[in-house]
Short mmCIF file of C-alpha atoms in Angstrom, two decimals:
data_model
loop_
_atom_site.label_atom_id
_atom_site.label_comp_id
_atom_site.label_asym_id
_atom_site.label_seq_id
_atom_site.Cartn_x
_atom_site.Cartn_y
_atom_site.Cartn_z
CA MET I 1 66.48 -25.00 63.49
CA GLU I 2 66.28 -23.28 60.11
CA LYS I 3 64.39 -20.02 60.17
CA VAL I 4 61.85 -19.43 57.42
CA ILE I 5 59.16 -16.95 56.61
CA GLU I 6 56.10 -18.09 58.51
CA SER I 7 53.50 -15.45 57.55
CA ILE I 8 53.08 -12.07 55.97
CA LYS I 9 50.39 -9.55 56.83
CA ALA I 10 49.76 -6.14 55.13
CA ARG I 11 47.42 -3.33 56.02
CA GLU I 12 46.46 0.11 54.75
CA ILE I 13 47.95 2.97 56.82
CA PHE I 14 48.48 6.68 55.98
CA ASP I 15 51.54 8.68 55.01
CA SER I 16 52.62 12.22 55.88
CA ARG I 17 50.33 13.77 53.28
CA GLY I 18 47.31 11.92 54.61
CA ASN I 19 47.27 9.48 51.71
CA PRO I 20 46.92 5.70 52.05
CA THR I 21 50.01 3.58 51.85
CA VAL I 22 51.03 -0.01 52.63
CA GLU I 23 52.49 -1.37 55.84
CA VAL I 24 53.77 -4.98 55.97
CA ASP I 25 54.60 -7.32 58.85
CA VAL I 26 56.75 -10.37 58.13
CA ILE I 27 56.79 -13.08 60.85
CA LEU I 28 59.56 -15.71 60.89
CA SER I 29 59.29 -19.22 62.20
CA ASP I 30 61.18 -18.18 65.36
CA GLY I 31 58.53 -15.58 66.11
CA THR I 32 60.64 -12.59 64.97
CA ARG I 33 58.66 -9.74 63.38
CA GLY I 34 59.88 -7.27 60.78
CA ARG I 35 57.71 -4.28 59.90
CA ALA I 36 58.05 -1.80 57.03
CA GLU I 37 56.03 1.21 55.74
CA VAL I 38 56.12 2.26 52.13
CA PRO I 39 56.70 5.93 51.11
CA SER I 40 54.99 7.60 48.16
CA GLY I 41 56.11 10.41 45.84
CA ALA I 42 54.28 13.45 44.48
CA SER I 43 56.90 14.31 41.93
CA THR I 44 57.08 10.95 40.11
CA GLY I 45 58.90 10.00 36.97
CA GLU I 46 56.99 8.24 34.17
CA LYS I 47 59.48 5.38 34.24
CA GLU I 48 58.89 4.54 37.93
CA ALA I 49 57.53 1.19 39.00
CA VAL I 50 53.77 1.32 39.41
CA GLU I 51 52.28 2.23 42.73
CA LEU I 52 48.99 0.28 42.75
CA ARG I 53 45.96 2.30 43.79
CA ASP I 54 42.35 1.20 43.97
CA GLY I 55 40.67 3.97 41.94
CA GLY I 56 36.99 4.73 42.45
CA THR I 57 35.62 7.25 44.91
CA ARG I 58 36.98 6.06 48.24
CA LEU I 59 39.85 8.22 49.47
CA GLN I 60 39.92 10.04 46.15
CA GLY I 61 40.79 6.77 44.43
CA LYS I 62 44.08 6.50 46.32
CA GLY I 63 43.20 3.50 48.49
CA VAL I 64 45.63 0.58 48.49
CA HIS I 65 43.30 -2.29 49.33
CA LYS I 66 44.31 -4.07 46.09
CA ALA I 67 48.02 -3.86 46.99
CA VAL I 68 47.24 -5.03 50.51
CA MET I 69 45.23 -8.00 49.16
CA ASN I 70 48.07 -8.92 46.85
CA VAL I 71 50.44 -9.15 49.82
CA ASN I 72 48.06 -11.04 52.03
CA GLN I 73 47.13 -13.57 49.37
CA ASP I 74 49.53 -14.08 46.43
CA ILE I 75 52.79 -12.92 47.97
CA ALA I 76 52.20 -14.41 51.39
CA GLN I 77 51.39 -17.81 49.85
CA ALA I 78 54.37 -17.73 47.51
CA LEU I 79 56.92 -16.76 50.19
CA LYS I 80 55.77 -18.99 53.04
CA GLY I 81 58.66 -21.23 53.99
CA THR I 82 61.26 -19.17 52.11
CA ASP I 83 64.67 -18.35 53.57
CA PRO I 84 64.48 -14.73 54.88
CA PHE I 85 68.26 -14.34 54.79
CA ASN I 86 68.32 -14.76 50.99
CA GLN I 87 67.05 -11.26 50.09
CA ALA I 88 67.86 -11.70 46.44
CA LEU I 89 65.78 -14.91 46.21
CA VAL I 90 62.84 -13.34 48.06
CA ASP I 91 62.85 -10.28 45.79
CA GLN I 92 63.21 -12.32 42.62
CA MET I 93 60.32 -14.56 43.59
CA MET I 94 58.08 -11.53 43.90
CA ILE I 95 59.29 -10.11 40.58
CA ASP I 96 58.56 -13.43 38.89
CA LEU I 97 55.15 -13.64 40.55
CA ASP I 98 54.29 -10.16 39.28
CA GLY I 99 55.56 -10.95 35.76
CA THR I 100 55.41 -7.39 34.45
CA GLU I 101 58.18 -4.96 33.56
CA ASN I 102 56.98 -2.24 35.94
CA LYS I 103 55.32 -4.27 38.74
CA ARG I 104 51.87 -3.12 37.72
CA LYS I 105 50.20 -6.48 38.55
CA LEU I 106 51.00 -6.72 42.24
CA GLY I 107 52.10 -3.14 42.74
CA ALA I 108 55.57 -1.87 43.60
CA ASN I 109 54.11 -0.65 46.90
CA ALA I 110 53.09 -4.24 47.76
CA ILE I 111 56.38 -5.76 46.69
CA LEU I 112 58.62 -3.12 48.30
CA GLY I 113 56.74 -3.36 51.60
CA VAL I 114 57.47 -7.07 51.74
CA SER I 115 61.05 -6.67 50.58
CA MET I 116 61.87 -4.12 53.28
CA ALA I 117 60.03 -6.06 55.99
CA VAL I 118 61.86 -9.26 55.16
CA ALA I 119 65.24 -7.43 55.52
CA ARG I 120 64.19 -6.05 58.89
CA ALA I 121 62.88 -9.39 60.09
CA ALA I 122 66.15 -11.06 59.18
CA ALA I 123 68.14 -8.38 61.02
CA ASN I 124 65.90 -8.63 64.06
CA SER I 125 66.22 -12.38 64.11
CA LEU I 126 70.00 -12.08 64.22
CA LYS I 127 69.72 -9.33 66.84
CA VAL I 128 71.85 -6.90 64.77
CA PRO I 129 70.98 -3.40 63.57
CA LEU I 130 69.45 -3.24 60.12
CA TYR I 131 72.34 -1.10 58.78
CA ARG I 132 74.81 -3.74 60.01
CA TYR I 133 72.83 -6.62 58.60
CA LEU I 134 72.63 -5.09 55.15
CA GLY I 135 76.02 -3.41 55.16
CA GLY I 136 78.51 -5.29 57.25
CA THR I 137 81.48 -3.27 58.57
CA ASP I 138 83.51 -0.21 57.57
CA LEU I 139 80.49 2.04 57.31
CA GLU I 140 80.11 5.82 57.26
CA LEU I 141 77.28 8.24 57.76
CA PRO I 142 76.12 10.27 54.79
CA GLN I 143 76.26 13.97 53.95
CA THR I 144 72.65 15.12 54.15
CA PHE I 145 70.74 17.42 51.84
CA HIS I 146 67.80 19.35 53.37
CA ASN I 147 64.96 20.78 51.33
CA VAL I 148 64.36 24.03 53.17
CA ILE I 149 62.55 26.07 50.49
CA ASN I 150 59.86 24.27 48.47
CA GLY I 151 58.65 25.12 44.96
CA GLY I 152 57.36 23.32 41.87
CA GLU I 153 55.15 20.37 42.63
CA HIS I 154 55.91 20.54 46.37
CA ALA I 155 54.40 24.00 46.98
CA ASP I 156 51.72 26.35 45.71
CA ASN I 157 53.89 29.37 44.97
CA GLY I 158 55.54 31.25 42.12
CA ILE I 159 58.83 29.44 41.79
CA ASP I 160 59.37 26.54 39.41
CA ILE I 161 62.49 24.95 40.86
CA GLN I 162 61.15 22.23 43.09
CA GLU I 163 63.69 21.92 45.95
CA PHE I 164 66.22 24.34 47.34
CA MET I 165 68.52 22.48 49.72
CA ILE I 166 71.32 23.23 52.15
CA THR I 167 74.00 20.70 53.03
CA PRO I 168 76.78 20.69 55.64
CA VAL I 169 80.20 20.49 54.03
CA GLU I 170 82.80 21.21 56.69
CA ARG I 171 81.88 19.35 59.84
CA ASP I 172 83.42 17.42 62.70
CA SER I 173 80.73 14.78 62.89
CA PHE I 174 77.30 13.99 61.62
CA ARG I 175 75.79 15.74 64.64
CA ASP I 176 77.94 18.80 64.07
CA GLY I 177 76.73 19.05 60.47
CA PHE I 178 73.13 18.51 61.40
CA GLU I 179 73.28 21.16 64.09
CA LYS I 180 74.64 23.59 61.50
CA ILE I 181 71.64 22.79 59.31
CA VAL I 182 69.18 23.25 62.16
CA ASN I 183 70.70 26.62 63.04
CA THR I 184 70.53 27.79 59.38
CA TYR I 185 66.95 26.53 59.05
CA HIS I 186 65.74 28.59 62.01
CA VAL I 187 67.59 31.71 60.76
CA LEU I 188 66.08 31.16 57.28
CA LYS I 189 62.64 31.38 58.83
CA LYS I 190 63.51 34.79 60.22
CA VAL I 191 64.96 35.92 56.87
CA ILE I 192 61.79 34.95 55.09
CA GLU I 193 59.59 36.66 57.71
CA GLU I 194 61.66 39.82 57.58
CA ALA I 195 61.16 39.95 53.80
CA GLY I 196 57.44 40.04 54.39
CA TYR I 197 56.59 36.49 53.36
CA THR I 198 54.68 33.75 55.23
CA THR I 199 56.52 30.74 56.54
CA GLY I 200 54.08 27.88 55.82
CA LEU I 201 55.62 24.54 55.20
CA GLY I 202 55.56 22.38 52.11
CA ASP I 203 55.29 18.60 51.92
CA GLU I 204 58.90 18.01 52.96
CA GLY I 205 59.09 20.48 55.83
CA GLY I 206 60.66 23.29 53.85
CA PHE I 207 59.24 26.77 53.75
CA ALA I 208 56.98 27.65 50.80
CA PRO I 209 56.95 31.46 50.55
CA ASP I 210 55.36 32.99 47.42
CA LEU I 211 58.62 34.29 46.08
CA SER I 212 59.03 36.06 42.73
CA SER I 213 61.81 33.92 41.37
CA SER I 214 64.18 31.00 42.04
CA GLU I 215 67.08 33.52 42.26
CA GLU I 216 65.30 35.16 45.19
CA ALA I 217 65.14 31.81 46.97
CA LEU I 218 68.86 31.26 46.48
CA GLN I 219 69.62 34.73 47.78
CA MET I 220 67.60 33.99 50.92
CA LEU I 221 69.55 30.78 51.48
CA HIS I 222 72.78 32.67 51.00
CA ASP I 223 71.77 35.34 53.47
CA ALA I 224 70.54 32.81 56.02
CA ILE I 225 73.84 30.91 55.91
CA LEU I 226 75.74 34.11 56.57
CA LYS I 227 73.42 35.28 59.35
CA ALA I 228 73.68 31.88 61.01
CA GLY I 229 77.42 32.49 61.27
CA TYR I 230 78.66 30.19 58.53
CA THR I 231 80.68 30.60 55.35
CA PRO I 232 78.55 29.81 52.24
CA GLY I 233 80.11 26.91 50.36
CA LYS I 234 82.69 26.07 53.02
CA GLU I 235 80.50 25.08 56.00
CA ILE I 236 77.03 25.12 54.45
CA ALA I 237 76.55 24.69 50.70
CA ILE I 238 73.50 24.90 48.44
CA ALA I 239 71.91 22.34 46.09
CA PHE I 240 68.72 22.36 44.16
CA ASP I 241 66.39 19.97 42.34
CA ALA I 242 65.01 21.69 39.22
CA ALA I 243 62.63 18.83 38.47
CA ALA I 244 62.61 20.23 34.93
CA SER I 245 60.17 17.60 33.62
CA TYR I 246 57.43 19.71 35.12
CA PHE I 247 58.24 22.79 33.04
CA PHE I 248 59.36 21.00 29.91
CA ASN I 249 57.07 21.73 26.91
CA ARG I 250 56.81 18.49 24.99
CA GLU I 251 55.43 20.18 21.88
CA THR I 252 57.99 22.90 21.53
CA LYS I 253 60.89 21.01 23.26
CA ASN I 254 61.53 24.22 25.21
CA TYR I 255 61.14 25.05 28.90
CA ASP I 256 58.39 27.31 30.21
CA PHE I 257 60.03 28.59 33.34
CA GLU I 258 58.78 31.31 35.69
CA GLY I 259 57.02 33.34 33.01
CA LYS I 260 59.64 32.92 30.26
CA THR I 261 60.41 30.37 27.57
CA TYR I 262 63.93 29.00 27.41
CA SER I 263 65.55 26.79 24.78
CA PRO I 264 67.57 23.95 26.28
CA ARG I 265 70.79 25.97 25.64
CA GLU I 266 69.31 29.10 27.22
CA LEU I 267 68.21 27.10 30.28
CA GLY I 268 71.74 25.81 30.67
CA GLU I 269 73.08 29.39 30.51
CA TYR I 270 70.54 30.38 33.15
CA TYR I 271 71.81 27.63 35.46
CA ALA I 272 75.39 28.69 34.76
CA SER I 273 74.49 32.24 35.78
CA LEU I 274 73.23 30.90 39.10
CA PHE I 275 76.45 28.96 39.63
CA GLU I 276 78.46 32.14 39.01
CA LYS I 277 76.37 34.30 41.29
CA PHE I 278 76.16 31.67 44.03
CA PRO I 279 79.43 29.60 43.92
CA GLU I 280 78.22 27.74 47.01
CA ILE I 281 75.91 25.71 44.73
CA ILE I 282 77.53 22.28 44.56
CA SER I 283 74.79 20.03 43.18
CA ILE I 284 71.84 20.28 40.74
CA GLU I 285 69.27 17.53 40.17
CA ASP I 286 67.25 17.02 36.96
CA PRO I 287 68.24 20.24 35.17
CA TYR I 288 66.38 18.91 32.12
CA GLY I 289 63.25 16.90 31.50
CA GLU I 290 63.21 13.13 31.67
CA GLU I 291 62.86 12.89 27.89
CA ASP I 292 65.54 15.46 27.06
CA TRP I 293 68.58 13.17 27.36
CA ASP I 294 70.66 15.06 24.78
CA SER I 295 70.45 18.34 26.66
CA PHE I 296 71.15 16.51 29.90
CA ALA I 297 74.31 14.97 28.41
CA GLU I 298 75.50 18.23 26.86
CA PHE I 299 75.05 20.00 30.15
CA THR I 300 77.04 17.29 31.93
CA GLU I 301 79.88 17.54 29.42
CA LYS I 302 80.03 21.31 29.92
CA TYR I 303 79.60 21.59 33.70
CA GLY I 304 80.18 18.10 35.10
CA GLN I 305 83.72 18.88 36.22
CA GLN I 306 82.62 21.74 38.45
CA ILE I 307 79.31 20.60 39.90
CA GLN I 308 77.44 17.42 40.81
CA ILE I 309 74.66 16.73 38.30
CA VAL I 310 72.13 14.25 39.60
CA ALA I 311 69.77 12.18 37.40
CA ASP I 312 66.44 11.15 38.89
CA ASP I 313 63.40 11.25 36.56
CA PRO I 314 65.29 10.00 33.48
CA VAL I 315 66.53 6.78 35.21
CA CYS I 316 64.19 6.14 38.18
CA THR I 317 66.64 3.83 40.05
CA ASN I 318 66.30 1.36 37.16
CA PRO I 319 69.58 -0.41 36.37
CA LYS I 320 68.60 -0.77 32.71
CA LEU I 321 68.05 2.98 32.37
CA ILE I 322 71.10 3.80 34.40
CA ARG I 323 73.25 1.81 31.95
CA GLU I 324 71.81 3.78 29.08
CA ALA I 325 72.43 7.07 30.89
CA ILE I 326 76.03 6.15 31.55
CA LYS I 327 76.58 5.32 27.88
CA LYS I 328 75.03 8.67 26.96
CA GLY I 329 77.33 10.50 29.41
CA MET I 330 74.38 11.92 31.22
CA ALA I 331 74.90 13.22 34.79
CA ASN I 332 77.64 12.22 37.20
CA SER I 333 75.40 11.19 40.07
CA ILE I 334 72.32 8.99 40.42
CA LEU I 335 69.34 9.61 42.78
CA ILE I 336 68.32 6.40 44.54
CA LYS I 337 64.70 5.78 45.63
CA LEU I 338 63.63 2.36 46.82
CA ASN I 339 60.04 2.65 45.68
CA GLN I 340 61.02 3.68 42.14
CA ILE I 341 62.30 0.19 41.43
CA GLY I 342 60.38 -1.76 44.11
CA THR I 343 62.83 -4.11 45.84
CA VAL I 344 65.87 -3.87 48.11
CA THR I 345 67.90 -6.13 45.75
CA LYS I 346 67.27 -4.06 42.63
CA THR I 347 68.11 -0.87 44.54
CA LEU I 348 71.38 -2.39 45.59
CA GLU I 349 72.08 -3.28 41.97
CA ALA I 350 71.44 0.27 40.88
CA ILE I 351 73.87 1.64 43.50
CA ARG I 352 76.63 -0.85 42.51
CA LEU I 353 76.19 0.00 38.82
CA ALA I 354 76.43 3.73 39.45
CA ARG I 355 79.52 3.42 41.70
CA LYS I 356 81.25 1.04 39.27
CA ASN I 357 81.08 3.73 36.65
CA GLY I 358 82.34 6.54 38.83
CA TYR I 359 78.95 8.08 39.66
CA THR I 360 78.05 9.28 43.14
CA THR I 361 74.77 8.17 44.67
CA MET I 362 72.26 10.29 46.58
CA MET I 363 69.70 8.30 48.55
CA SER I 364 66.28 9.98 48.67
CA HIS I 365 63.04 9.94 50.63
CA ARG I 366 59.67 10.72 49.03
CA SER I 367 57.29 13.59 49.64
CA GLY I 368 54.75 11.19 51.15
CA GLU I 369 56.81 9.68 53.96
CA THR I 370 56.13 7.56 57.04
CA GLY I 371 57.76 7.27 60.45
CA ASP I 372 59.77 4.25 59.24
CA PRO I 373 63.50 5.17 59.30
CA PHE I 374 64.47 2.27 56.98
CA ILE I 375 66.15 4.67 54.54
CA ALA I 376 68.52 5.94 57.26
CA ASP I 377 69.85 2.44 57.93
CA PHE I 378 69.89 1.64 54.19
CA THR I 379 71.91 4.72 53.40
CA VAL I 380 74.55 3.79 55.97
CA ALA I 381 74.46 0.11 54.93
CA THR I 382 75.20 0.98 51.28
CA ASN I 383 77.82 3.62 52.20
CA SER I 384 75.86 6.06 50.09
CA ALA I 385 77.78 9.35 50.48
CA GLU I 386 74.61 11.44 50.39
CA LEU I 387 71.05 11.44 51.60
CA LYS I 388 68.17 13.84 51.13
CA SER I 389 65.29 13.40 53.49
CA GLY I 390 63.67 16.79 53.89
CA ALA I 391 64.00 19.73 56.18
CA PRO I 392 64.76 19.40 59.91
CA ALA I 393 61.02 19.65 60.55
CA ARG I 394 58.00 17.28 60.54
CA SER I 395 58.53 14.10 62.50
CA GLU I 396 58.58 11.78 59.47
CA ARG I 397 61.69 13.69 58.22
CA VAL I 398 63.41 14.27 61.53
CA GLU I 399 63.08 10.62 62.53
CA LYS I 400 65.48 9.71 59.71
CA TYR I 401 68.03 12.17 61.07
CA ASN I 402 67.45 11.01 64.64
CA GLN I 403 68.13 7.44 63.52
CA LEU I 404 71.39 8.61 61.94
CA LEU I 405 72.40 10.24 65.25
CA ARG I 406 71.80 6.91 66.97
CA ILE I 407 73.86 5.09 64.33
CA GLU I 408 76.67 7.60 64.69
CA GLU I 409 76.65 6.91 68.43
CA GLU I 410 77.00 3.20 67.73
CA LEU I 411 79.67 3.53 65.06
CA GLY I 412 81.72 6.12 66.92
CA GLN I 413 84.41 8.25 65.22
CA ALA I 414 84.95 5.60 62.54
CA GLY I 415 81.54 6.43 61.12
CA THR I 416 82.20 10.14 60.68
CA ARG I 417 82.32 11.22 57.06
CA LEU I 418 84.11 14.55 56.79
CA ALA I 419 83.65 17.04 53.94
CA HIS I 420 82.41 15.03 50.95
CA PHE I 421 82.88 17.72 48.35
CA PRO I 422 86.37 19.11 47.65
CA ASP I 423 87.05 22.68 48.68
CA ASN I 424 87.83 23.88 45.21
CA VAL I 425 85.96 27.18 45.14
CA ASP I 426 87.15 30.59 46.26
CA TYR I 427 84.43 31.49 48.74
CA ASP I 428 85.91 34.84 49.83
#
C-alpha cells in the first residue's frame, strides 16, 4: 500500500529565549508521525526568508498564530495525499503555494516546520534514522564550533564581536573532541571568575562577561585552553563570528567598533593583528557587513589561503546569492541555516553549490533553539564538515551534541572525522 501524507497539524510552542515558534506534526497514511520544531534567530540577515509573526500586543507581537493557521489550512490541504518520500516535490509545492520570493505569504517558519516534519515522518515510516534516510551511507560526524563567549547581539556587554568559539582539532573521536571542549569550557569559567567578571550566560550558553575588548576575550580563550592542558591551535583552536553588519555604518561605509571607527582596510588590518597574536584562530565569520561585498572579497583574496572565511549574512543560505558570492570571490566557506531559506531541499541545494565550487560548509543552529535535534542528523546526513550549535550548556544546545554522540555510537569508527583543518601553523 502506497504511503501518503494523511494530515498535518501545527501548533505554537516556545523556544529557548521564551519566544513563540512553530511545531508541526505530519501523519502518514500508515499512522507514522513526524514532528519538527522550528528555530529562530536574533542576529538575522536582511536577505533571510521571512519568519511570519502576528504583530499586535500579544506576546510582544511575536506570536505565530498566522503561521500555524497557514500550516493547518492551506499547506495541510495542498499536501494531503502527497508522497512523503519525494522531499523535493513536497518542498516545491509549498514554495509554489506561497508564491513569493522570500516566503512572506505563508512564512518560512510555517514552510520549514512542514518540510522538516515530512522528512522525519518518512524516515520513521522506513524505520531508519533520520541521518541515514537523508544521507545514505559513508557518513562522518562534524567538527563542532562552540560559542563560549558571547558579545554583539547575543549579549549585553562591551564587546562587538558576536561569538567567540572553540573547536576541537586534534581528536581521536567525536566524543574525545567534545570532552576536550567541555573541559576547556569549565576552565574558562574559572579564568573569567579569577579576572573579576561575572559568568552569566548569553543566548547560546556562552559566558557574557563585560569585557573591555574583543582581544581580551581571545586572551581568555587562549589562557583557558592552556590551563585545561591543551595546546592552542593543535588540540583546541579558536574561531569567531564578527557579525560585522551590526557595527557597519551605512552612511559612512566605515565600521564603528568598540569605541573606534575603522575603514574597511583598517578593520582588515585589525583582524590580521588578531591572527598574528593568536595563531590558533582558524576561522572568521562575517568580517564585513552584508552590504560590503567588495571588502569581503578583498579580505578573502588577501587572507583566504591562511584562514577559513565564512559568509553568513551576505548569502543567507540562498543558492542565488551564493552563486553571486562565488563569482565575486567572497569567502571560502558558507554558513548553512535551514530557516534562512525555509526548506530542506533548498538547503541541500545550497550545500551542493558551495561544495561544487570548493567552499566548505558550516551548519548552524539559531540563538532561539528548541529541543529538536534535527540539525545534528542533518549535519551528518549532508557530510557537512562543521557544525556550530552553541556552548556545551543549556539543554537545547547540548541535545544536539548528545544526538551526535548517539550517531557516533551507531556509525562506529567509520564515522570519526579526524582533524579537519591542516596543521600548518607553528604553535610552539
